[in-house]
Coordinates of C-alpha atoms in Angstrom, one line a residue:
Chain A
X1 CA -0.1 0.0 0.1
X2 CA 2.8 2.3 0.9
X3 CA 4.7 1.4 -2.2
X4 CA 1.6 2.2 -4.2
X5 CA 1.2 5.5 -2.5
X6 CA 4.8 6.3 -3.3
X7 CA 4.3 5.4 -6.9
X8 CA 1.3 7.7 -7.3
X9 CA 3.1 10.6 -5.6
X10 CA 6.1 10.2 -8.0
X11 CA 3.8 10.1 -11.0
X12 CA 2.1 13.2 -9.7
X13 CA 5.4 15.0 -9.2
X14 CA 6.7 13.9 -12.7
X15 CA 3.5 15.0 -14.3
X16 CA 3.5 18.4 -12.7
X17 CA 7.0 18.9 -14.0
X18 CA 6.0 17.9 -17.3
X19 CA 3.0 20.4 -17.5
X20 CA 5.6 23.1 -16.3
X21 CA 7.8 22.6 -19.4
X22 CA 5.3 24.3 -21.7
X23 CA 4.4 27.1 -19.5
X24 CA 3.9 29.8 -22.2
X25 CA 1.4 27.8 -24.1
X26 CA -0.4 26.8 -21.0
X27 CA -0.7 30.4 -19.6
X28 CA -2.0 31.7 -22.9
X29 CA -4.5 28.8 -23.2
X30 CA -5.7 29.5 -19.8
X31 CA -6.3 33.2 -20.3
X32 CA -8.2 32.6 -23.5
X33 CA -10.8 30.8 -21.6
X34 CA -12.0 34.0 -20.0
X35 CA -12.7 35.9 -23.3
X36 CA -16.2 34.3 -23.9
X37 CA -17.5 35.7 -20.5
X38 CA -17.8 39.2 -21.9
X39 CA -19.7 38.1 -24.9
X40 CA -22.1 35.9 -22.7
X41 CA -22.9 38.8 -20.5
X42 CA -23.9 41.0 -23.5
X43 CA -25.7 38.1 -25.0
X44 CA -28.0 37.6 -22.0
X45 CA -28.5 41.1 -21.3
X46 CA -29.8 41.4 -25.0
X47 CA -32.1 38.2 -24.5
X48 CA -33.6 39.6 -21.3
X49 CA -34.2 43.1 -22.9
X50 CA -36.0 41.4 -25.8
X51 CA -38.1 39.1 -23.6
X52 CA -39.5 42.1 -21.7
X53 CA -40.1 40.3 -18.5
X54 CA -37.5 39.9 -15.9
X55 CA -37.8 36.3 -15.5
X56 CA -37.1 33.3 -17.8
X57 CA -38.0 29.9 -16.3
X58 CA -37.3 31.3 -12.9
X59 CA -34.0 32.9 -13.8
X60 CA -33.3 36.6 -13.7
X61 CA -30.6 38.1 -16.0
X62 CA -28.2 38.2 -12.9
X63 CA -29.1 34.5 -12.2
X64 CA -28.2 33.5 -15.7
X65 CA -24.9 35.3 -15.7
X66 CA -23.9 33.9 -12.3
X67 CA -25.1 30.5 -13.6
X68 CA -22.9 30.9 -16.6
X69 CA -19.8 31.8 -14.5
X70 CA -20.4 29.0 -12.2
X71 CA -20.7 26.5 -15.1
X72 CA -17.4 27.7 -16.3
X73 CA -15.9 26.8 -13.0
X74 CA -17.6 23.3 -13.2
X75 CA -16.3 22.7 -16.6
X76 CA -12.7 23.7 -15.4
X77 CA -13.1 20.5 -13.4
X78 CA -15.1 18.3 -15.6
X79 CA -13.6 19.0 -19.0
X80 CA -10.6 16.9 -20.1
X81 CA -8.8 18.4 -23.0
X82 CA -6.9 15.8 -24.9
X83 CA -7.7 12.8 -22.7
X84 CA -9.6 10.6 -25.3
X85 CA -7.7 11.9 -28.2
X86 CA -4.4 11.2 -26.3
X87 CA -5.4 7.6 -25.6
X88 CA -6.3 7.3 -29.1
X89 CA -2.9 8.6 -30.3
X90 CA -1.2 6.2 -28.0
X91 CA -2.9 3.2 -29.4
X92 CA -2.3 4.4 -32.9
X93 CA 1.4 4.8 -32.4
X94 CA 2.1 2.0 -30.2
X95 CA 3.1 4.0 -27.2
X96 CA 0.4 2.2 -25.2
X97 CA 2.7 -0.8 -25.2
X98 CA 4.4 0.8 -22.3
X99 CA 1.4 0.1 -20.0
X100 CA 1.3 -3.6 -21.2
X101 CA 4.9 -4.2 -20.4
X102 CA 5.6 -2.2 -17.4
X103 CA 3.9 -2.9 -14.1
X104 CA 1.8 0.4 -14.1
X105 CA -1.9 0.8 -14.5
X106 CA -3.1 2.8 -17.5
X107 CA -6.2 4.3 -15.9
X108 CA -4.5 5.1 -12.5
X109 CA -1.7 6.8 -14.4
X110 CA -4.0 8.7 -16.6
X111 CA -6.0 9.8 -13.6
X112 CA -2.9 11.0 -11.7
X113 CA -1.5 12.8 -14.9
X114 CA -5.0 14.5 -15.1
X115 CA -4.9 15.5 -11.4
X116 CA -1.5 17.0 -11.9
X117 CA -2.6 18.7 -15.1
X118 CA -5.7 20.2 -13.4
X119 CA -3.4 21.3 -10.3
X120 CA -1.2 23.4 -12.6
X121 CA -4.2 24.7 -14.4
X122 CA -5.8 26.0 -11.2
X123 CA -2.5 27.2 -10.1
X124 CA -2.3 29.4 -13.2
X125 CA -6.1 30.2 -13.5
X126 CA -6.8 30.9 -9.7
X127 CA -5.8 34.6 -10.2
X128 CA -7.9 35.2 -13.3
X129 CA -10.7 33.2 -12.0
X130 CA -10.8 35.3 -8.7
X131 CA -10.5 38.6 -10.5
X132 CA -13.4 37.8 -12.9
X133 CA -15.7 36.6 -10.0
X134 CA -14.8 39.8 -8.1
X135 CA -15.6 42.0 -11.1
X136 CA -18.9 40.1 -11.6
X137 CA -19.8 39.9 -7.9
X138 CA -22.9 41.9 -8.3
X139 CA -24.5 39.2 -10.4
X140 CA -24.4 36.8 -7.6
X141 CA -27.0 36.3 -4.9
X142 CA -24.2 36.2 -2.2
X143 CA -22.4 33.2 -0.6
X144 CA -24.6 30.1 0.0
X145 CA -25.0 28.6 3.5
X146 CA -22.0 26.4 4.5
X147 CA -23.8 23.1 3.8
X148 CA -24.6 24.1 0.2
X149 CA -21.2 25.3 -0.2
X150 CA -19.8 21.9 0.9
X151 CA -22.3 20.1 -1.4
X152 CA -21.1 22.5 -4.2
X153 CA -17.4 21.6 -3.7
X154 CA -18.2 18.0 -3.4
X155 CA -20.2 18.1 -6.8
X156 CA -17.2 19.8 -8.4
X157 CA -14.8 16.9 -7.3
X158 CA -17.5 14.4 -8.6
X159 CA -17.7 16.4 -11.8
X160 CA -13.9 16.0 -12.3
X161 CA -14.2 12.3 -11.7
X162 CA -17.2 12.0 -14.0
X163 CA -15.6 13.8 -16.8
X164 CA -12.4 11.8 -16.4
X165 CA -13.9 8.3 -16.4
X166 CA -16.5 9.2 -19.2
X167 CA -13.8 10.6 -21.5
X168 CA -11.3 7.9 -20.7
X169 CA -14.0 5.4 -21.7
X170 CA -14.5 7.3 -24.9
X171 CA -10.7 7.0 -25.4
X172 CA -10.7 3.2 -25.0
X173 CA -13.0 3.0 -28.1
X174 CA -9.8 3.7 -30.1
X175 CA -8.9 0.1 -29.5
X176 CA -11.6 -0.7 -32.0
X177 CA -11.5 2.2 -34.2
X178 CA -8.2 3.7 -34.5
X179 CA -9.5 7.1 -35.3
X180 CA -11.9 8.5 -32.8
X181 CA -11.9 12.3 -33.6
X182 CA -15.4 12.3 -35.3
X183 CA -16.8 10.4 -32.4
X184 CA -15.2 12.8 -30.0
X185 CA -16.8 15.6 -31.9
X186 CA -20.3 14.2 -31.4
X187 CA -19.4 13.7 -27.7
X188 CA -18.4 17.4 -27.6
X189 CA -21.6 18.5 -29.1
X190 CA -23.6 16.5 -26.6
X191 CA -21.8 17.9 -23.7
X192 CA -22.0 21.4 -25.1
X193 CA -25.9 21.2 -25.2
X194 CA -26.7 18.8 -22.5
X195 CA -24.3 19.5 -19.8
X196 CA -25.9 22.9 -19.4
X197 CA -22.8 24.7 -20.4
X198 CA -24.6 27.1 -22.7
X199 CA -27.8 27.9 -20.9
X200 CA -29.7 26.6 -17.8
X201 CA -31.2 23.3 -18.5
X202 CA -34.7 24.4 -17.2
X203 CA -34.9 26.5 -20.5
X204 CA -35.2 23.2 -22.4
X205 CA -38.6 22.1 -23.6
X206 CA -40.2 18.7 -22.9
X207 CA -39.3 16.0 -23.8
X208 CA -35.7 17.2 -23.9
X209 CA -35.7 18.2 -20.4
X210 CA -36.6 14.7 -19.2
X211 CA -34.2 13.3 -21.7
X212 CA -31.3 15.3 -20.2
X213 CA -32.2 14.2 -16.8
X214 CA -31.3 10.6 -17.8
X215 CA -27.9 11.4 -19.3
X216 CA -24.7 11.9 -17.3
X217 CA -23.8 15.3 -18.9
X218 CA -25.8 17.6 -16.7
X219 CA -23.5 16.6 -13.7
X220 CA -20.6 18.0 -15.6
X221 CA -21.7 21.7 -15.5
X222 CA -25.4 22.3 -14.7
X223 CA -25.5 20.6 -11.5
X224 CA -22.8 22.1 -9.5
X225 CA -24.0 25.6 -10.8
X226 CA -27.5 24.7 -9.7
X227 CA -26.4 23.6 -6.4
X228 CA -24.5 26.7 -5.7
X229 CA -27.6 28.9 -6.7
X230 CA -29.9 27.0 -4.5
X231 CA -32.0 25.6 -7.4
X232 CA -31.6 22.1 -6.1
X233 CA -32.1 21.6 -2.4
X234 CA -32.8 19.1 0.3
X235 CA -33.5 15.5 -0.7
X236 CA -33.3 16.6 -4.5
X237 CA -29.6 17.7 -3.7
X238 CA -28.8 14.3 -1.9
X239 CA -30.4 12.4 -4.7
X240 CA -28.4 14.4 -7.2
X241 CA -25.2 13.7 -5.5
X242 CA -26.0 10.1 -5.3
X243 CA -26.8 9.9 -9.1
X244 CA -23.7 11.7 -9.9
X245 CA -21.8 9.1 -7.9
X246 CA -23.7 6.4 -9.5
X247 CA -22.6 7.6 -13.0
X248 CA -19.0 7.8 -11.9
X249 CA -19.2 4.2 -10.6
X250 CA -20.8 3.1 -13.8
X251 CA -18.1 4.8 -16.0
X252 CA -15.3 3.4 -13.7
X253 CA -16.5 -0.1 -14.5
X254 CA -17.0 0.6 -18.2
X255 CA -13.7 2.1 -18.4
X256 CA -11.9 -0.8 -16.9
X257 CA -13.9 -3.4 -18.9
X258 CA -13.2 -1.7 -22.2
X259 CA -9.6 -1.3 -21.3
X260 CA -9.2 -4.9 -20.6
X261 CA -11.1 -5.8 -23.8
X262 CA -9.0 -3.4 -25.7
X263 CA -5.7 -4.7 -24.3
X264 CA -6.7 -8.2 -25.4
X265 CA -7.7 -7.0 -28.7
X266 CA -4.6 -5.0 -29.2
X267 CA -2.4 -6.1 -31.8
X268 CA 0.5 -3.8 -31.2
X269 CA 0.3 -1.4 -34.3
X270 CA 3.1 0.5 -35.3
X271 CA 6.2 -1.9 -35.3
Chain B
X1 CA 15.8 -24.7 -16.4
X2 CA 14.7 -23.0 -19.5
X3 CA 14.0 -19.4 -19.3
X4 CA 11.8 -19.3 -22.3
X5 CA 9.7 -22.2 -23.5
X6 CA 7.6 -21.9 -26.6
X7 CA 5.3 -24.6 -27.9
X8 CA 3.4 -24.4 -31.1
X9 CA 3.0 -20.7 -30.9
X10 CA 0.7 -19.1 -33.4
X11 CA -0.3 -15.4 -34.2
X12 CA -2.4 -14.4 -37.2
X13 CA -3.6 -11.0 -37.8
X14 CA -6.8 -10.2 -39.8
X15 CA -6.0 -7.3 -42.1
X16 CA -8.3 -5.3 -44.3
X17 CA -7.6 -6.1 -47.9
X18 CA -7.9 -2.9 -49.9
X19 CA -7.7 -2.9 -53.6
X20 CA -6.3 0.0 -55.5
X21 CA -8.4 3.0 -56.7
X22 CA -11.4 5.2 -55.6
X23 CA -14.0 2.8 -56.5
X24 CA -12.4 0.1 -54.5
X25 CA -12.3 2.5 -51.6
X26 CA -15.9 3.4 -51.8
X27 CA -16.8 -0.3 -52.1
X28 CA -14.6 -0.9 -48.9
X29 CA -17.0 1.5 -47.0
X30 CA -19.8 -1.1 -47.4
X31 CA -18.0 -4.5 -47.9
X32 CA -14.6 -5.2 -46.6
X33 CA -12.6 -8.2 -47.6
X34 CA -10.2 -9.4 -44.9
X35 CA -7.4 -11.6 -45.1
X36 CA -5.7 -13.6 -42.3
X37 CA -2.0 -13.2 -42.2
X38 CA 0.0 -15.7 -40.4
X39 CA 2.8 -13.8 -38.6
X40 CA 4.0 -16.7 -36.5
X41 CA 3.1 -20.2 -37.5
X42 CA 3.4 -22.7 -34.7
X43 CA 7.0 -22.2 -33.6
X44 CA 8.8 -24.4 -30.9
X45 CA 11.7 -22.9 -29.1
X46 CA 13.5 -23.4 -25.9
X47 CA 16.0 -20.9 -24.5
X48 CA 18.1 -21.8 -21.5
X49 CA 18.8 -19.3 -18.7
X50 CA 21.7 -17.2 -19.5
X51 CA 21.6 -17.7 -23.2
X52 CA 22.0 -14.8 -25.7
X53 CA 20.0 -15.6 -28.7
X54 CA 19.6 -13.8 -32.0
X55 CA 16.5 -13.7 -34.1
X56 CA 17.3 -13.2 -37.7
X57 CA 14.8 -12.9 -40.5
X58 CA 13.8 -10.5 -43.2
X59 CA 11.2 -7.7 -42.5
X60 CA 7.8 -9.2 -41.7
X61 CA 9.3 -12.6 -40.7
X62 CA 7.6 -12.7 -37.4
X63 CA 10.6 -11.8 -35.1
X64 CA 9.0 -8.6 -33.7
X65 CA 5.7 -10.5 -33.4
X66 CA 7.3 -13.2 -31.4
X67 CA 8.9 -10.8 -29.0
X68 CA 5.7 -8.9 -28.6
X69 CA 4.0 -12.3 -27.6
X70 CA 6.8 -13.1 -25.2
X71 CA 6.5 -9.7 -23.5
X72 CA 2.7 -9.9 -23.4
X73 CA 1.9 -7.0 -25.5
X74 CA -0.2 -9.3 -27.7
X75 CA -2.1 -12.6 -27.2
X76 CA -1.4 -15.6 -29.4
X77 CA -4.0 -17.2 -31.8
X78 CA -2.9 -20.6 -30.6
X79 CA -0.1 -22.4 -28.8
X80 CA 1.8 -21.9 -25.6
X81 CA 4.7 -19.9 -24.1
X82 CA 6.2 -19.6 -20.8
X83 CA 8.8 -17.0 -19.8
X84 CA 10.3 -17.7 -16.3
X85 CA 7.2 -19.9 -15.6
X86 CA 4.8 -17.2 -16.5
X87 CA 2.4 -17.0 -19.3
X88 CA 3.4 -13.5 -20.7
X89 CA 0.0 -12.5 -22.1
X90 CA -1.6 -12.8 -18.6
X91 CA 0.5 -9.8 -17.7
X92 CA 1.1 -10.5 -14.1
X93 CA 3.0 -7.8 -12.4
X94 CA 5.3 -10.5 -10.9
X95 CA 6.2 -11.2 -14.4
X96 CA 6.4 -7.7 -15.6
X97 CA 8.9 -6.9 -12.8
X98 CA 11.2 -9.5 -14.1
X99 CA 11.7 -8.7 -17.7
X100 CA 12.2 -5.7 -19.9
X101 CA 11.6 -5.0 -23.6
X102 CA 13.7 -2.5 -25.5
X103 CA 12.6 -1.3 -28.9
X104 CA 15.1 0.6 -31.1
X105 CA 12.2 2.4 -32.9
X106 CA 10.1 3.2 -29.8
X107 CA 10.8 5.6 -27.0
X108 CA 9.7 4.6 -23.6
X109 CA 11.2 7.5 -21.7
X110 CA 9.3 10.8 -20.9
X111 CA 10.1 12.9 -24.0
X112 CA 10.2 16.3 -22.3
X113 CA 11.9 15.5 -19.1
X114 CA 15.3 14.4 -18.2
X115 CA 15.9 10.6 -18.1
X116 CA 16.5 10.7 -14.2
X117 CA 12.7 11.5 -13.9
X118 CA 11.9 8.4 -15.9
X119 CA 14.3 6.5 -13.8
X120 CA 12.8 7.7 -10.6
X121 CA 9.4 6.6 -11.8
X122 CA 10.9 3.1 -12.7
X123 CA 12.3 2.9 -9.0
X124 CA 8.7 3.1 -7.9
X125 CA 6.7 1.1 -10.3
X126 CA 9.2 -1.8 -10.2
X127 CA 9.5 -1.6 -6.5
X128 CA 13.3 -1.2 -6.5
X129 CA 14.9 -0.7 -3.1
X130 CA 16.4 2.8 -3.0
X131 CA 20.0 1.8 -2.3
X132 CA 19.8 -0.8 -5.0
X133 CA 18.3 1.6 -7.5
X134 CA 21.1 4.2 -6.9
X135 CA 23.8 1.7 -7.2
X136 CA 22.3 0.1 -10.3
X137 CA 21.7 3.4 -12.0
X138 CA 25.3 4.8 -11.2
X139 CA 26.7 1.5 -12.4
X140 CA 24.8 1.4 -15.7
X141 CA 25.2 5.2 -16.4
X142 CA 29.1 4.6 -15.8
X143 CA 29.3 1.6 -18.2
X144 CA 27.4 3.5 -20.7
X145 CA 29.2 6.8 -20.1
X146 CA 25.8 8.9 -19.8
X147 CA 26.1 10.0 -16.2
X148 CA 26.6 13.6 -17.5
X149 CA 23.3 13.4 -19.5
X150 CA 21.0 12.5 -16.8
X151 CA 19.7 16.0 -16.2
X152 CA 19.0 16.8 -19.9
X153 CA 15.6 16.5 -21.4
X154 CA 15.3 13.3 -23.4
X155 CA 14.2 15.2 -26.6
X156 CA 17.6 16.9 -26.7
X157 CA 19.6 13.7 -26.6
X158 CA 21.0 12.1 -29.8
X159 CA 19.8 8.9 -30.9
X160 CA 22.6 7.0 -29.6
X161 CA 22.5 8.7 -26.2
X162 CA 18.7 8.0 -26.0
X163 CA 19.2 4.4 -26.8
X164 CA 21.7 4.2 -23.9
X165 CA 19.1 5.9 -21.7
X166 CA 16.5 3.3 -22.8
X167 CA 18.8 0.4 -21.9
X168 CA 19.6 1.9 -18.5
X169 CA 15.8 2.4 -17.8
X170 CA 15.2 -1.2 -18.9
X171 CA 17.9 -2.6 -16.8
X172 CA 17.4 -0.7 -13.6
X173 CA 15.1 -3.4 -12.1
X174 CA 17.7 -6.1 -13.0
X175 CA 15.4 -8.1 -15.2
X176 CA 16.1 -11.9 -15.7
X177 CA 15.0 -11.8 -19.2
X178 CA 15.7 -9.1 -21.6
X179 CA 14.2 -8.6 -25.2
X180 CA 15.9 -6.4 -27.5
X181 CA 14.1 -5.4 -30.8
X182 CA 16.6 -3.9 -33.0
X183 CA 18.5 -1.9 -30.3
X184 CA 21.1 -0.6 -32.7
X185 CA 18.8 0.6 -35.6
X186 CA 19.8 3.9 -37.0
X187 CA 22.9 4.3 -34.9
X188 CA 26.4 5.0 -36.3
X189 CA 29.1 2.5 -36.2
X190 CA 30.7 3.8 -33.0
X191 CA 27.6 3.9 -31.0
X192 CA 26.5 0.5 -32.3
X193 CA 29.9 -0.8 -31.2
X194 CA 29.5 0.8 -27.7
X195 CA 26.0 -0.7 -27.3
X196 CA 27.3 -4.1 -28.4
X197 CA 30.2 -3.9 -26.0
X198 CA 27.9 -3.0 -23.2
X199 CA 25.5 -5.8 -23.9
X200 CA 28.2 -8.4 -24.2
X201 CA 29.7 -7.2 -20.8
X202 CA 26.4 -7.1 -19.1
X203 CA 25.2 -10.4 -20.2
X204 CA 28.3 -12.2 -19.1
X205 CA 28.4 -10.3 -15.7
X206 CA 24.7 -11.0 -14.9
X207 CA 24.1 -14.1 -16.8
X208 CA 20.8 -12.9 -17.9
X209 CA 18.8 -14.3 -20.8
X210 CA 18.7 -12.1 -23.8
X211 CA 16.6 -12.5 -27.0
X212 CA 17.7 -10.0 -29.7
X213 CA 16.5 -9.2 -33.1
X214 CA 18.6 -7.2 -35.5
X215 CA 19.4 -6.5 -39.1
X216 CA 23.0 -5.9 -38.4
X217 CA 25.1 -9.0 -38.7
X218 CA 27.7 -7.4 -36.7
X219 CA 25.6 -7.2 -33.8
X220 CA 24.8 -10.8 -34.0
X221 CA 28.4 -11.9 -34.7
X222 CA 29.6 -10.0 -31.7
X223 CA 27.0 -11.1 -29.2
X224 CA 25.2 -14.4 -29.8
X225 CA 26.5 -17.8 -30.0
X226 CA 23.0 -19.1 -31.0
X227 CA 21.1 -17.9 -34.0
X228 CA 17.4 -18.5 -34.8
X229 CA 16.4 -17.7 -38.3
X230 CA 12.7 -17.1 -38.8
X231 CA 11.1 -16.6 -42.3
X232 CA 7.4 -16.5 -42.9
X233 CA 6.6 -17.1 -39.4
X234 CA 8.6 -20.5 -39.2
X235 CA 11.9 -21.3 -37.6
X236 CA 14.1 -22.5 -40.5
X237 CA 17.3 -22.6 -38.6
X238 CA 18.6 -22.8 -35.0
X239 CA 22.2 -23.2 -34.4
X240 CA 25.6 -21.4 -34.5
X241 CA 26.3 -18.5 -36.8
X242 CA 29.0 -20.4 -38.5
X243 CA 26.8 -23.2 -39.1
X244 CA 24.5 -21.2 -41.2
X245 CA 27.1 -21.3 -44.0
X246 CA 27.6 -25.0 -43.8
X247 CA 23.8 -25.6 -44.0
X248 CA 22.7 -23.2 -46.5
X249 CA 25.6 -22.4 -48.9
X250 CA 26.4 -24.9 -51.5
X251 CA 29.4 -22.9 -52.8
X252 CA 32.8 -21.9 -51.9
X253 CA 34.6 -18.7 -53.3
X254 CA 37.7 -19.5 -55.2
X255 CA 40.2 -16.6 -55.7
X256 CA 43.0 -17.1 -58.0
X257 CA 46.1 -14.9 -59.0
X258 CA 47.6 -16.1 -62.3
X259 CA 51.2 -15.6 -63.3
X260 CA 51.8 -12.6 -65.8
X261 CA 49.9 -13.2 -68.9
X262 CA 48.8 -16.7 -68.3
X263 CA 45.1 -16.1 -67.4
X264 CA 43.0 -18.5 -69.5
X265 CA 40.1 -17.3 -71.5
X266 CA 37.7 -20.0 -70.6
X267 CA 37.5 -19.5 -66.7
X268 CA 33.9 -20.3 -67.0
X269 CA 34.5 -24.0 -67.1
X270 CA 35.7 -24.1 -63.6
X271 CA 32.6 -22.4 -62.1
X272 CA 30.7 -19.0 -62.1
X273 CA 32.9 -16.1 -62.7
X274 CA 32.2 -13.5 -60.2
X275 CA 34.9 -10.9 -61.0
X276 CA 37.9 -10.7 -63.3
X277 CA 40.6 -8.1 -62.8
X278 CA 43.8 -9.3 -64.5
X279 CA 45.8 -11.1 -63.1
X280 CA 43.1 -11.9 -60.5
X281 CA 39.9 -13.7 -60.8
X282 CA 37.1 -14.9 -58.3
X283 CA 34.9 -17.8 -59.0
X284 CA 32.0 -19.4 -57.3
X285 CA 32.4 -23.2 -57.2
X286 CA 30.0 -25.9 -56.0
X287 CA 31.1 -27.2 -52.6
X288 CA 31.1 -30.8 -53.9
X289 CA 33.4 -30.3 -56.8
X290 CA 35.9 -28.0 -55.2
X291 CA 38.8 -30.4 -54.7
X292 CA 38.3 -31.5 -58.4
X293 CA 38.3 -28.0 -59.7
X294 CA 41.3 -27.1 -57.6
X295 CA 43.4 -29.8 -58.9
X296 CA 42.3 -29.1 -62.5
X297 CA 43.2 -25.4 -62.0
X298 CA 46.6 -26.3 -60.5
X299 CA 47.3 -28.7 -63.3
X300 CA 46.5 -26.5 -66.2
X301 CA 47.7 -22.9 -65.0
X302 CA 50.7 -21.2 -63.5
X303 CA 49.4 -19.6 -60.3
X304 CA 51.0 -17.1 -58.0
X305 CA 48.4 -17.3 -55.3
X306 CA 45.2 -19.3 -54.5
X307 CA 42.6 -19.2 -51.8
X308 CA 39.3 -21.0 -51.0
X309 CA 36.9 -19.2 -48.8
X310 CA 33.3 -19.5 -47.5
X311 CA 31.0 -16.9 -48.9
X312 CA 30.2 -14.0 -46.7
X313 CA 27.6 -14.7 -44.1
X314 CA 25.5 -11.8 -45.2
X315 CA 25.2 -13.1 -48.6
X316 CA 24.2 -16.5 -47.5
X317 CA 21.5 -15.1 -45.4
X318 CA 20.2 -12.8 -48.2
X319 CA 20.1 -15.7 -50.4
X320 CA 18.3 -17.8 -47.8
X321 CA 15.7 -14.9 -47.3
X322 CA 15.1 -14.5 -50.9
X323 CA 14.7 -18.2 -51.5
X324 CA 12.1 -18.3 -48.7
X325 CA 10.4 -15.3 -50.1
X326 CA 10.1 -17.0 -53.6
X327 CA 8.7 -20.1 -51.9
X328 CA 6.0 -18.0 -50.3
X329 CA 5.1 -16.3 -53.7
X330 CA 4.7 -19.7 -55.6
X331 CA 2.8 -20.9 -52.5
X332 CA 0.4 -18.0 -52.8
X333 CA -0.1 -18.4 -56.6
X334 CA -0.9 -22.0 -56.0
X335 CA -3.4 -21.4 -53.3
X336 CA -5.1 -18.3 -54.9
X337 CA -4.5 -15.1 -53.3
X338 CA -7.2 -14.9 -50.9
X339 CA -6.0 -17.9 -49.1
X340 CA -3.8 -17.2 -46.0
X341 CA -0.3 -17.3 -46.8
X342 CA 1.2 -20.6 -45.7
X343 CA 4.8 -21.2 -45.8
X344 CA 6.1 -24.2 -47.6
X345 CA 7.3 -27.2 -45.7
X346 CA 9.9 -27.8 -48.3
X347 CA 12.2 -25.1 -46.9
X348 CA 11.9 -26.6 -43.4
X349 CA 15.5 -27.7 -43.3
X350 CA 15.7 -28.1 -39.6

């Protein structure tokens, strides 16, 4: 157990070091993420002006902007740039062999690498995030009570895990189809619309609303934001967290199973 | 005890058979024809602990596939193999901590970080005791003369330096079995020589079992007493390097130097004329008739010098490979092209 913990720690350290190699590219990429905020604020201001009434499906303009800022934070946890495509590349180019030959678990390794990746990202992005939230503080209703805050933080961590295992599972498909970029594009579209990244999911008409309830995507953006804003409370909140956890467990199993099947299928492409 | 035991090991791949042209490509979207390629066709092989064995064979002969099977990267279609008592494709960690695979064309180190970081990771994943780790690392770096490069990002190393780092990484956990897939590919002569020297020394010191594939005959000649030739997925020779010539070459090379102006015009009656630069000539003569030809040459000519040699090993092996390739072609024609390519049993000279 101790040996395993030391291995994990070493992987984390090395991955952080690796992330820091390309610091210029990293800093730029991080800052670019904040540009869409301005356009979103203008967009929703215009939408509410056109609608005339101050309320759309229970959301005021301020609510929507706050919601958008919060999903951005949730996405910072749940989005996994390059995870699935990275697995696909490793399969195609044969680098994946390393994980078959050496006594190291692929999923554990990827998860640790992702934790390191996120850690460095938060380190760089914490300043800009704080600044944006400070400037936009008037859109927020104020700090939620401590227990809601705790649930919010928990839902963020769970969003990270869900995003990771979902996308890692997508990556494992590369063992069957070497090229997964179009599949990833479809996946990206799905998350874009059904995670609540673009708009609060309450806005969706039936049957879409119910449809989205049965998908895992909403736990990657909508759910944490809704928790923070107090849209989900009490037993509904507890249920939400439980469903989110259930999705994670489901994808952990699926990811493992598809990895094993993929390894058995793998024929060692590329020399 | 044998380190490696292989029984009737088979591996066939299913490959998509694409015909040429756009129409065929479009047809391929709806209906695909597959073909089974037998990369390894039921080979048997035993390698004793502490042996250094070379796999020779043309590209696509099944050498690398065999190494992949033995290192558990792929699972076989049939047959059995045990390495150190483990079935490789079960990929048990106990097995994975006892062998290493180094591929000349693949990089296993962290590209953007210094090699010492990769080594540190190996220390942990292979559960090497720290003192052992430091000692082995320093020893290997010393032998390979790379200690001064430990802190430099791997991407900035030359190919030769990187190969040395790969070897170091692979040997840190003191594996009992080492698989080397063309470890000197693309290296210059000096770097090749250094790697050879190192491997020879290390193998003799540690008595580990090494299976090596290489296209450089010099690697093989310098390192391995035992050579296994694989062609079309079958073992066609297993023995010493020198034995290859005895077994596969029916010729000797006869070099003659005639006294001034005495070179006869009809050299061809003694054998195939390879080269004539007066007053010297080189002939290829059937092994069986060499003594007869020699006495006849000596009786009828005035000679200043004469020598009889075996043909160069590389030529013999090239001949052998092209022979088995032709066999395969004629087999395919006979069976129709969509049939799986089967090797002929006629060349099974073992």
